[in-house]
mmCIF file of C-alpha atoms in Angstrom:
data_model
loop_
_atom_site.group_PDB
_atom_site.id
_atom_site.type_symbol
_atom_site.label_atom_id
_atom_site.label_comp_id
_atom_site.label_asym_id
_atom_site.label_seq_id
_atom_site.Cartn_x
_atom_site.Cartn_y
_atom_site.Cartn_z
ATOM 1 C CA UNK A 1 -48.866 34.562 55.057
ATOM 2 C CA UNK A 2 -45.796 36.670 55.992
ATOM 3 C CA UNK A 3 -44.460 36.159 52.527
ATOM 4 C CA UNK A 4 -47.677 37.352 51.060
ATOM 5 C CA UNK A 5 -47.770 40.438 53.292
ATOM 6 C CA UNK A 6 -44.150 41.211 52.451
ATOM 7 C CA UNK A 7 -45.077 41.082 48.688
ATOM 8 C CA UNK A 8 -48.064 43.376 49.143
ATOM 9 C CA UNK A 9 -45.936 45.834 51.141
ATOM 10 C CA UNK A 10 -43.286 45.727 48.373
ATOM 11 C CA UNK A 11 -45.864 46.453 45.649
ATOM 12 C CA UNK A 12 -47.292 49.255 47.759
ATOM 13 C CA UNK A 13 -43.874 50.980 48.098
ATOM 14 C CA UNK A 14 -43.379 50.395 44.352
ATOM 15 C CA UNK A 15 -46.652 52.259 43.605
ATOM 16 C CA UNK A 16 -45.925 55.071 46.059
ATOM 17 C CA UNK A 17 -42.488 55.705 44.431
ATOM 18 C CA UNK A 18 -43.995 56.353 41.000
ATOM 19 C CA UNK A 19 -45.507 59.863 41.079
ATOM 20 C CA UNK A 20 -47.299 59.282 37.820
ATOM 21 C CA UNK A 21 -49.301 56.529 39.316
ATOM 22 C CA UNK A 22 -50.136 58.664 42.376
ATOM 23 C CA UNK A 23 -51.408 61.395 40.093
ATOM 24 C CA UNK A 24 -53.587 59.046 38.174
ATOM 25 C CA UNK A 25 -54.981 57.526 41.484
ATOM 26 C CA UNK A 26 -55.717 60.610 43.366
ATOM 27 C CA UNK A 27 -55.527 63.718 41.100
ATOM 28 C CA UNK A 28 -57.492 62.409 38.090
ATOM 29 C CA UNK A 29 -60.753 61.643 40.065
ATOM 30 C CA UNK A 30 -60.623 65.031 41.746
ATOM 31 C CA UNK A 31 -60.177 66.724 38.319
ATOM 32 C CA UNK A 32 -62.987 64.756 36.815
ATOM 33 C CA UNK A 33 -65.369 65.459 39.558
ATOM 34 C CA UNK A 34 -64.648 69.219 39.374
ATOM 35 C CA UNK A 35 -64.936 69.343 35.569
ATOM 36 C CA UNK A 36 -68.099 67.188 35.293
ATOM 37 C CA UNK A 37 -69.641 69.057 38.355
ATOM 38 C CA UNK A 38 -69.297 72.443 36.654
ATOM 39 C CA UNK A 39 -69.905 71.328 33.139
ATOM 40 C CA UNK A 40 -72.630 68.721 33.172
ATOM 41 C CA UNK A 41 -75.592 70.854 34.276
ATOM 42 C CA UNK A 42 -78.917 71.731 32.763
ATOM 43 C CA UNK A 43 -79.062 75.053 34.679
ATOM 44 C CA UNK A 44 -79.129 78.289 32.843
ATOM 45 C CA UNK A 45 -76.863 81.251 33.872
ATOM 46 C CA UNK A 46 -76.317 84.437 32.045
ATOM 47 C CA UNK A 47 -77.864 83.289 28.825
ATOM 48 C CA UNK A 48 -77.534 85.866 26.073
ATOM 49 C CA UNK A 49 -80.896 87.452 25.191
ATOM 50 C CA UNK A 50 -82.099 90.523 23.336
ATOM 51 C CA UNK A 51 -85.187 92.571 23.868
ATOM 52 C CA UNK A 52 -87.460 94.533 21.555
ATOM 53 C CA UNK A 53 -89.631 96.813 23.773
ATOM 54 C CA UNK A 54 -92.155 98.505 21.559
ATOM 55 C CA UNK A 55 -94.257 99.588 24.385
ATOM 56 C CA UNK A 56 -91.566 101.484 26.494
ATOM 57 C CA UNK A 57 -94.054 102.108 29.301
ATOM 58 C CA UNK A 58 -93.611 101.612 33.006
ATOM 59 C CA UNK A 59 -94.916 97.998 33.004
ATOM 60 C CA UNK A 60 -92.504 96.923 30.150
ATOM 61 C CA UNK A 61 -89.566 98.584 31.824
ATOM 62 C CA UNK A 62 -90.381 96.646 35.024
ATOM 63 C CA UNK A 63 -90.528 93.416 33.155
ATOM 64 C CA UNK A 64 -87.197 94.138 31.499
ATOM 65 C CA UNK A 65 -85.648 94.899 34.923
ATOM 66 C CA UNK A 66 -87.077 91.667 36.401
ATOM 67 C CA UNK A 67 -85.611 89.627 33.530
ATOM 68 C CA UNK A 68 -82.095 91.278 34.064
ATOM 69 C CA UNK A 69 -82.267 90.739 37.728
ATOM 70 C CA UNK A 70 -83.342 87.040 37.565
ATOM 71 C CA UNK A 71 -79.782 85.790 37.214
ATOM 72 C CA UNK A 72 -80.724 83.521 34.310
ATOM 73 C CA UNK A 73 -80.253 86.064 31.484
ATOM 74 C CA UNK A 74 -77.785 88.726 30.260
ATOM 75 C CA UNK A 75 -79.341 91.307 28.041
ATOM 76 C CA UNK A 76 -76.947 91.765 25.146
ATOM 77 C CA UNK A 77 -78.978 93.898 22.741
ATOM 78 C CA UNK A 78 -82.007 96.068 22.731
ATOM 79 C CA UNK A 79 -83.653 95.817 19.222
ATOM 80 C CA UNK A 80 -85.399 98.478 17.231
ATOM 81 C CA UNK A 81 -86.919 96.287 14.438
ATOM 82 C CA UNK A 82 -87.296 92.675 13.266
ATOM 83 C CA UNK A 83 -84.185 92.894 10.944
ATOM 84 C CA UNK A 84 -81.927 93.489 13.981
ATOM 85 C CA UNK A 85 -83.404 90.339 15.626
ATOM 86 C CA UNK A 86 -82.685 88.245 12.523
ATOM 87 C CA UNK A 87 -79.170 89.584 12.260
ATOM 88 C CA UNK A 88 -78.460 88.963 15.937
ATOM 89 C CA UNK A 89 -79.653 85.272 15.657
ATOM 90 C CA UNK A 90 -77.548 84.766 12.459
ATOM 91 C CA UNK A 91 -74.469 86.048 14.173
ATOM 92 C CA UNK A 92 -75.165 84.123 17.374
ATOM 93 C CA UNK A 93 -75.170 87.215 19.469
ATOM 94 C CA UNK A 94 -78.261 86.075 21.285
ATOM 95 C CA UNK A 95 -79.917 82.775 22.046
ATOM 96 C CA UNK A 96 -83.415 84.311 22.984
ATOM 97 C CA UNK A 97 -85.321 87.274 21.951
ATOM 98 C CA UNK A 98 -88.196 88.797 23.889
ATOM 99 C CA UNK A 99 -90.648 91.025 22.041
ATOM 100 C CA UNK A 100 -93.012 93.246 23.921
ATOM 101 C CA UNK A 101 -95.818 94.588 21.814
ATOM 102 C CA UNK A 102 -97.168 98.176 22.083
ATOM 103 C CA UNK A 103 -99.712 98.775 24.613
ATOM 104 C CA UNK A 104 -98.261 96.223 27.137
ATOM 105 C CA UNK A 105 -99.018 98.302 30.166
ATOM 106 C CA UNK A 106 -102.702 98.796 29.248
ATOM 107 C CA UNK A 107 -103.184 95.159 28.369
ATOM 108 C CA UNK A 108 -101.952 94.226 31.853
ATOM 109 C CA UNK A 109 -105.041 95.881 33.228
ATOM 110 C CA UNK A 110 -107.377 93.839 30.989
ATOM 111 C CA UNK A 111 -108.932 90.604 32.181
ATOM 112 C CA UNK A 112 -106.969 88.535 29.718
ATOM 113 C CA UNK A 113 -103.730 90.109 30.666
ATOM 114 C CA UNK A 114 -100.764 91.014 28.285
ATOM 115 C CA UNK A 115 -98.971 89.010 25.668
ATOM 116 C CA UNK A 116 -95.374 88.742 24.620
ATOM 117 C CA UNK A 117 -93.420 86.932 22.044
ATOM 118 C CA UNK A 118 -90.338 84.648 22.694
ATOM 119 C CA UNK A 119 -87.996 83.746 19.821
ATOM 120 C CA UNK A 120 -85.450 81.047 20.568
ATOM 121 C CA UNK A 121 -82.479 79.699 18.638
ATOM 122 C CA UNK A 122 -83.567 76.032 18.435
ATOM 123 C CA UNK A 123 -80.366 74.817 16.710
ATOM 124 C CA UNK A 124 -79.574 73.672 20.212
ATOM 125 C CA UNK A 125 -82.971 72.219 21.027
ATOM 126 C CA UNK A 126 -82.361 71.424 24.715
ATOM 127 C CA UNK A 127 -80.997 74.843 25.616
ATOM 128 C CA UNK A 128 -83.811 76.634 23.624
ATOM 129 C CA UNK A 129 -86.420 74.623 25.540
ATOM 130 C CA UNK A 130 -84.835 75.418 28.874
ATOM 131 C CA UNK A 131 -84.547 79.157 27.977
ATOM 132 C CA UNK A 132 -88.161 79.383 26.986
ATOM 133 C CA UNK A 133 -89.351 77.629 30.192
ATOM 134 C CA UNK A 134 -87.251 79.936 32.490
ATOM 135 C CA UNK A 135 -88.276 83.116 30.658
ATOM 136 C CA UNK A 136 -91.930 82.026 30.636
ATOM 137 C CA UNK A 137 -91.758 81.442 34.359
ATOM 138 C CA UNK A 138 -90.256 84.889 34.894
ATOM 139 C CA UNK A 139 -92.966 86.614 32.861
ATOM 140 C CA UNK A 140 -95.851 84.788 34.514
ATOM 141 C CA UNK A 141 -94.388 85.646 37.921
ATOM 142 C CA UNK A 142 -94.099 89.338 36.903
ATOM 143 C CA UNK A 143 -97.669 89.407 35.736
ATOM 144 C CA UNK A 144 -99.007 87.812 38.918
ATOM 145 C CA UNK A 145 -97.101 90.337 40.969
ATOM 146 C CA UNK A 146 -98.676 93.176 38.955
ATOM 147 C CA UNK A 147 -102.137 91.682 39.243
ATOM 148 C CA UNK A 148 -102.408 89.984 42.618
ATOM 149 C CA UNK A 149 -106.144 89.790 42.511
ATOM 150 C CA UNK A 150 -106.365 88.495 38.961
ATOM 151 C CA UNK A 151 -107.884 85.036 38.193
ATOM 152 C CA UNK A 152 -104.981 82.558 38.613
ATOM 153 C CA UNK A 153 -106.222 80.731 35.549
ATOM 154 C CA UNK A 154 -105.633 83.946 33.419
ATOM 155 C CA UNK A 155 -102.016 83.410 32.621
ATOM 156 C CA UNK A 156 -100.151 85.785 30.335
ATOM 157 C CA UNK A 157 -100.208 84.780 26.724
ATOM 158 C CA UNK A 158 -96.532 83.828 25.710
ATOM 159 C CA UNK A 159 -96.187 83.167 22.102
ATOM 160 C CA UNK A 160 -93.209 80.950 21.428
ATOM 161 C CA UNK A 161 -91.398 80.653 18.098
ATOM 162 C CA UNK A 162 -88.534 78.212 17.733
ATOM 163 C CA UNK A 163 -86.170 79.354 14.990
ATOM 164 C CA UNK A 164 -84.259 76.960 12.661
ATOM 165 C CA UNK A 165 -85.569 73.873 14.340
ATOM 166 C CA UNK A 166 -89.303 74.274 14.976
ATOM 167 C CA UNK A 167 -89.892 70.625 15.815
ATOM 168 C CA UNK A 168 -86.914 70.621 18.325
ATOM 169 C CA UNK A 169 -85.216 67.609 16.744
ATOM 170 C CA UNK A 170 -82.157 66.514 18.737
ATOM 171 C CA UNK A 171 -80.227 65.480 15.703
ATOM 172 C CA UNK A 172 -79.761 69.151 14.703
ATOM 173 C CA UNK A 173 -77.509 69.359 17.774
ATOM 174 C CA UNK A 174 -75.879 65.920 17.764
ATOM 175 C CA UNK A 175 -74.991 65.537 14.121
ATOM 176 C CA UNK A 176 -72.544 68.572 14.061
ATOM 177 C CA UNK A 177 -71.015 67.457 17.271
ATOM 178 C CA UNK A 178 -70.648 63.903 16.121
ATOM 179 C CA UNK A 179 -69.003 65.169 12.930
ATOM 180 C CA UNK A 180 -66.563 67.063 15.057
ATOM 181 C CA UNK A 181 -65.767 64.129 17.346
ATOM 182 C CA UNK A 182 -65.408 61.563 14.634
ATOM 183 C CA UNK A 183 -63.331 63.553 12.280
ATOM 184 C CA UNK A 184 -60.772 64.848 14.829
ATOM 185 C CA UNK A 185 -60.431 61.338 16.506
ATOM 186 C CA UNK A 186 -60.082 59.433 13.263
ATOM 187 C CA UNK A 187 -57.855 62.003 11.500
ATOM 188 C CA UNK A 188 -55.545 62.847 14.453
ATOM 189 C CA UNK A 189 -55.339 59.211 15.714
ATOM 190 C CA UNK A 190 -54.742 57.556 12.291
ATOM 191 C CA UNK A 191 -51.958 60.075 11.483
ATOM 192 C CA UNK A 192 -50.246 59.991 14.844
ATOM 193 C CA UNK A 193 -50.215 56.225 15.006
ATOM 194 C CA UNK A 194 -48.976 55.889 11.481
ATOM 195 C CA UNK A 195 -45.968 58.271 11.929
ATOM 196 C CA UNK A 196 -45.191 56.914 15.267
ATOM 197 C CA UNK A 197 -45.131 53.329 13.909
ATOM 198 C CA UNK A 198 -42.561 54.396 11.319
ATOM 199 C CA UNK A 199 -40.495 55.914 14.032
ATOM 200 C CA UNK A 200 -40.532 52.595 15.947
ATOM 201 C CA UNK A 201 -39.681 50.705 12.834
ATOM 202 C CA UNK A 202 -36.825 53.093 11.816
ATOM 203 C CA UNK A 203 -38.316 53.967 8.428
ATOM 204 C CA UNK A 204 -38.767 57.605 9.534
ATOM 205 C CA UNK A 205 -34.979 58.012 9.800
ATOM 206 C CA UNK A 206 -34.782 57.013 6.091
ATOM 207 C CA UNK A 207 -37.236 59.711 5.181
ATOM 208 C CA UNK A 208 -35.504 62.244 7.355
ATOM 209 C CA UNK A 209 -32.202 61.693 5.305
ATOM 210 C CA UNK A 210 -33.980 61.542 2.068
ATOM 211 C CA UNK A 211 -33.837 64.624 -0.349
ATOM 212 C CA UNK A 212 -37.398 65.421 0.831
ATOM 213 C CA UNK A 213 -37.869 68.542 2.846
ATOM 214 C CA UNK A 214 -39.586 68.211 6.298
ATOM 215 C CA UNK A 215 -42.702 69.992 4.865
ATOM 216 C CA UNK A 216 -42.859 67.568 1.979
ATOM 217 C CA UNK A 217 -42.769 64.625 4.368
ATOM 218 C CA UNK A 218 -45.610 66.084 6.291
ATOM 219 C CA UNK A 219 -47.667 66.745 3.135
ATOM 220 C CA UNK A 220 -47.058 63.325 1.881
ATOM 221 C CA UNK A 221 -48.362 61.843 5.056
ATOM 222 C CA UNK A 222 -51.379 63.980 5.161
ATOM 223 C CA UNK A 223 -52.740 63.868 1.582
ATOM 224 C CA UNK A 224 -54.003 60.189 1.615
ATOM 225 C CA UNK A 225 -55.826 60.667 4.879
ATOM 226 C CA UNK A 226 -57.592 63.871 3.642
ATOM 227 C CA UNK A 227 -59.516 61.763 1.149
ATOM 228 C CA UNK A 228 -60.367 59.100 3.639
ATOM 229 C CA UNK A 229 -61.631 61.658 6.192
ATOM 230 C CA UNK A 230 -63.685 63.416 3.637
ATOM 231 C CA UNK A 231 -65.422 60.230 2.764
ATOM 232 C CA UNK A 232 -66.245 59.959 6.495
ATOM 233 C CA UNK A 233 -67.611 63.531 6.541
ATOM 234 C CA UNK A 234 -69.799 62.959 3.447
ATOM 235 C CA UNK A 235 -71.067 59.769 5.089
ATOM 236 C CA UNK A 236 -72.149 61.476 8.266
ATOM 237 C CA UNK A 237 -73.879 64.331 6.306
ATOM 238 C CA UNK A 238 -75.570 61.822 4.030
ATOM 239 C CA UNK A 239 -76.898 59.772 7.020
ATOM 240 C CA UNK A 240 -78.071 63.069 8.613
ATOM 241 C CA UNK A 241 -79.879 63.980 5.413
ATOM 242 C CA UNK A 242 -81.464 60.730 4.437
ATOM 243 C CA UNK A 243 -81.895 58.837 7.763
ATOM 244 C CA UNK A 244 -82.574 61.612 10.148
ATOM 245 C CA UNK A 245 -84.060 64.158 7.673
ATOM 246 C CA UNK A 246 -81.702 66.902 8.758
ATOM 247 C CA UNK A 247 -81.440 69.306 5.782
ATOM 248 C CA UNK A 248 -78.547 71.353 4.650
ATOM 249 C CA UNK A 249 -80.108 74.753 4.626
ATOM 250 C CA UNK A 250 -76.952 76.718 3.488
ATOM 251 C CA UNK A 251 -74.371 76.276 0.964
ATOM 252 C CA UNK A 252 -72.834 72.900 0.151
ATOM 253 C CA UNK A 253 -69.681 74.629 -0.951
ATOM 254 C CA UNK A 254 -69.037 76.209 2.413
ATOM 255 C CA UNK A 255 -69.821 72.992 4.160
ATOM 256 C CA UNK A 256 -67.199 71.287 2.069
ATOM 257 C CA UNK A 257 -64.632 74.212 2.949
ATOM 258 C CA UNK A 258 -65.294 73.869 6.651
ATOM 259 C CA UNK A 259 -64.895 70.097 6.632
ATOM 260 C CA UNK A 260 -61.773 70.288 4.565
ATOM 261 C CA UNK A 261 -60.241 72.930 6.769
ATOM 262 C CA UNK A 262 -61.107 70.889 9.938
ATOM 263 C CA UNK A 263 -59.762 67.667 8.509
ATOM 264 C CA UNK A 264 -56.479 69.324 7.610
ATOM 265 C CA UNK A 265 -56.412 70.922 11.183
ATOM 266 C CA UNK A 266 -57.039 67.358 12.666
ATOM 267 C CA UNK A 267 -54.377 65.757 10.541
ATOM 268 C CA UNK A 268 -51.893 68.569 11.564
ATOM 269 C CA UNK A 269 -52.717 67.921 15.203
ATOM 270 C CA UNK A 270 -52.139 64.185 14.758
ATOM 271 C CA UNK A 271 -48.707 64.962 13.081
ATOM 272 C CA UNK A 272 -47.899 67.176 16.090
ATOM 273 C CA UNK A 273 -48.827 64.388 18.468
ATOM 274 C CA UNK A 274 -46.558 62.023 16.696
ATOM 275 C CA UNK A 275 -43.632 64.248 17.172
ATOM 276 C CA UNK A 276 -44.193 64.065 20.970
ATOM 277 C CA UNK A 277 -45.259 60.477 21.366
ATOM 278 C CA UNK A 278 -42.576 57.780 22.011
ATOM 279 C CA UNK A 279 -44.650 54.841 20.918
ATOM 280 C CA UNK A 280 -47.874 53.968 19.231
ATOM 281 C CA UNK A 281 -49.629 53.335 22.417
ATOM 282 C CA UNK A 282 -48.898 56.806 23.732
ATOM 283 C CA UNK A 283 -50.002 58.248 20.384
ATOM 284 C CA UNK A 284 -53.294 56.331 20.468
ATOM 285 C CA UNK A 285 -54.070 57.209 24.037
ATOM 286 C CA UNK A 286 -53.194 60.869 23.634
ATOM 287 C CA UNK A 287 -55.356 61.136 20.515
ATOM 288 C CA UNK A 288 -58.296 59.306 22.168
ATOM 289 C CA UNK A 289 -58.361 60.758 25.615
ATOM 290 C CA UNK A 290 -56.724 64.073 24.937
ATOM 291 C CA UNK A 291 -59.162 64.975 22.197
ATOM 292 C CA UNK A 292 -62.300 63.036 23.063
ATOM 293 C CA UNK A 293 -63.160 64.528 26.530
ATOM 294 C CA UNK A 294 -62.444 68.226 25.529
ATOM 295 C CA UNK A 295 -64.517 67.730 22.412
ATOM 296 C CA UNK A 296 -67.476 66.380 24.308
ATOM 297 C CA UNK A 297 -67.347 68.844 27.233
ATOM 298 C CA UNK A 298 -66.003 72.068 25.837
ATOM 299 C CA UNK A 299 -67.058 72.303 22.143
ATOM 300 C CA UNK A 300 -70.517 73.326 23.164
ATOM 301 C CA UNK A 301 -72.353 70.698 21.167
ATOM 302 C CA UNK A 302 -73.789 69.074 24.367
ATOM 303 C CA UNK A 303 -73.324 71.490 27.178
ATOM 304 C CA UNK A 304 -73.831 75.287 26.685
ATOM 305 C CA UNK A 305 -70.511 77.148 27.087
ATOM 306 C CA UNK A 306 -72.244 80.122 28.675
ATOM 307 C CA UNK A 307 -73.252 77.878 31.662
ATOM 308 C CA UNK A 308 -69.537 77.064 32.405
ATOM 309 C CA UNK A 309 -67.258 78.803 34.854
ATOM 310 C CA UNK A 310 -65.264 81.540 33.383
ATOM 311 C CA UNK A 311 -62.027 79.440 33.487
ATOM 312 C CA UNK A 312 -63.557 76.682 31.425
ATOM 313 C CA UNK A 313 -65.095 79.292 29.019
ATOM 314 C CA UNK A 314 -61.604 80.545 28.405
ATOM 315 C CA UNK A 315 -60.242 77.089 28.037
ATOM 316 C CA UNK A 316 -62.939 76.358 25.465
ATOM 317 C CA UNK A 317 -61.342 78.929 22.998
ATOM 318 C CA UNK A 318 -58.318 76.526 22.774
ATOM 319 C CA UNK A 319 -60.564 73.614 21.574
ATOM 320 C CA UNK A 320 -60.690 73.570 17.798
ATOM 321 C CA UNK A 321 -63.939 71.542 17.627
ATOM 322 C CA UNK A 322 -65.774 74.564 19.249
ATOM 323 C CA UNK A 323 -65.274 76.546 16.122
ATOM 324 C CA UNK A 324 -66.067 73.674 13.792
ATOM 325 C CA UNK A 325 -69.266 72.965 15.526
ATOM 326 C CA UNK A 326 -70.294 76.657 15.306
ATOM 327 C CA UNK A 327 -69.498 76.880 11.686
ATOM 328 C CA UNK A 328 -71.291 73.719 10.684
ATOM 329 C CA UNK A 329 -74.387 74.879 12.586
ATOM 330 C CA UNK A 330 -74.230 78.214 10.841
ATOM 331 C CA UNK A 331 -74.282 76.497 7.424
ATOM 332 C CA UNK A 332 -76.368 73.360 7.934
ATOM 333 C CA UNK A 333 -79.020 74.767 10.328
ATOM 334 C CA UNK A 334 -79.102 78.567 10.039
ATOM 335 C CA UNK A 335 -78.248 78.824 6.312
ATOM 336 C CA UNK A 336 -75.563 81.462 6.998
ATOM 337 C CA UNK A 337 -72.717 82.237 4.725
ATOM 338 C CA UNK A 338 -69.176 83.519 5.104
ATOM 339 C CA UNK A 339 -70.209 86.706 6.647
ATOM 340 C CA UNK A 340 -71.453 84.800 9.807
ATOM 341 C CA UNK A 341 -68.630 82.268 10.076
ATOM 342 C CA UNK A 342 -65.341 83.968 8.944
ATOM 343 C CA UNK A 343 -64.145 84.255 12.482
ATOM 344 C CA UNK A 344 -64.362 80.488 12.957
ATOM 345 C CA UNK A 345 -62.694 79.818 9.707
ATOM 346 C CA UNK A 346 -59.837 82.217 10.493
ATOM 347 C CA UNK A 347 -59.340 80.680 13.972
ATOM 348 C CA UNK A 348 -59.241 77.097 12.428
ATOM 349 C CA UNK A 349 -56.795 78.308 9.954
ATOM 350 C CA UNK A 350 -54.681 79.728 12.604
ATOM 351 C CA UNK A 351 -54.622 76.438 14.482
ATOM 352 C CA UNK A 352 -53.770 74.646 11.347
ATOM 353 C CA UNK A 353 -50.745 76.965 10.752
ATOM 354 C CA UNK A 354 -49.628 76.562 14.364
ATOM 355 C CA UNK A 355 -49.592 72.720 14.464
ATOM 356 C CA UNK A 356 -48.145 72.476 11.033
ATOM 357 C CA UNK A 357 -45.359 74.932 11.872
ATOM 358 C CA UNK A 358 -44.614 73.152 15.253
ATOM 359 C CA UNK A 359 -44.498 69.798 13.411
ATOM 360 C CA UNK A 360 -42.064 70.971 10.714
ATOM 361 C CA UNK A 361 -39.851 72.589 13.501
ATOM 362 C CA UNK A 362 -39.844 69.289 15.425
ATOM 363 C CA UNK A 363 -38.869 67.362 12.302
ATOM 364 C CA UNK A 364 -36.089 69.948 11.452
ATOM 365 C CA UNK A 365 -34.775 69.571 15.041
ATOM 366 C CA UNK A 366 -34.799 65.817 14.648
ATOM 367 C CA UNK A 367 -33.097 66.024 11.286
ATOM 368 C CA UNK A 368 -30.271 68.218 12.713
ATOM 369 C CA UNK A 369 -29.812 65.720 15.411
ATOM 370 C CA UNK A 370 -29.289 62.784 12.988
#
């Protein structure tokens, strides 16, 4: 028994001497609890909405004030016509629009009460349903306050219209996110493991002393995987189209451009990971866990970014899948073109240039060290 206790004590001391193990044991659970506690929530806070108040009477102004003070919504725009509403949804400036018809104040005094219209961006079906439920509750509470003696069964008439996804199909949200997750994992992981394996076998040194330039070595590694990754992208889109009946509303050309740019970005990220990883195991785990969790939590395809703390909102800007998901939704669901997604393409192009530049620099540093 003493021998066993001595062995346990020795192992305990060995564990405590390794600060990496201590960090994994104690810091990682705390970090995961904090991240999931803030991110994994169905609550709505500061949702971006727009209002078209055609009545502009005392009652409509009070309703607008109640919505603004509810804590659920942040009024981004005040519309003047239907065209401005359509433009705001296409550019993703708002997730919900409230339309107050003329004569709202006088209708409040009628037995049937007033009526309003809610327009929701249902490309994210879950968020759209939550926003409609919250706003409907605020509107009904407002009318009951204004008409305390009214029949409780005479609720305000709220006309709801779900844009882009009228049947609230969940695949409209999951397919773009699945594409982002699969492509970045497969592309980055395959590339990083392939290059790291050559480093372990010593064949990378042969390439480094060959007449090929560092950028030529990188391009030679990337090109074969581009075709393989495009096949994966086409397969996912085809399954969404034929199995789940999710149409591609916008341009197939721009969908191809988005996927090609994202695949190149993912491959460049994989190459950069390979320049840092010491072996294949490190490359695989870095690609899987370093990319999978941020893609799920911070890309916006499952959890609305607006609901997250400001620190995580800022951090999400550093996650390339966020821009890919937004661009794919713009084309596939909303039918938008370059005018509504050029910013996402520009950012992805910037990430591509950054990771390629860093990879070439790392290869040059290693070449000089040979």
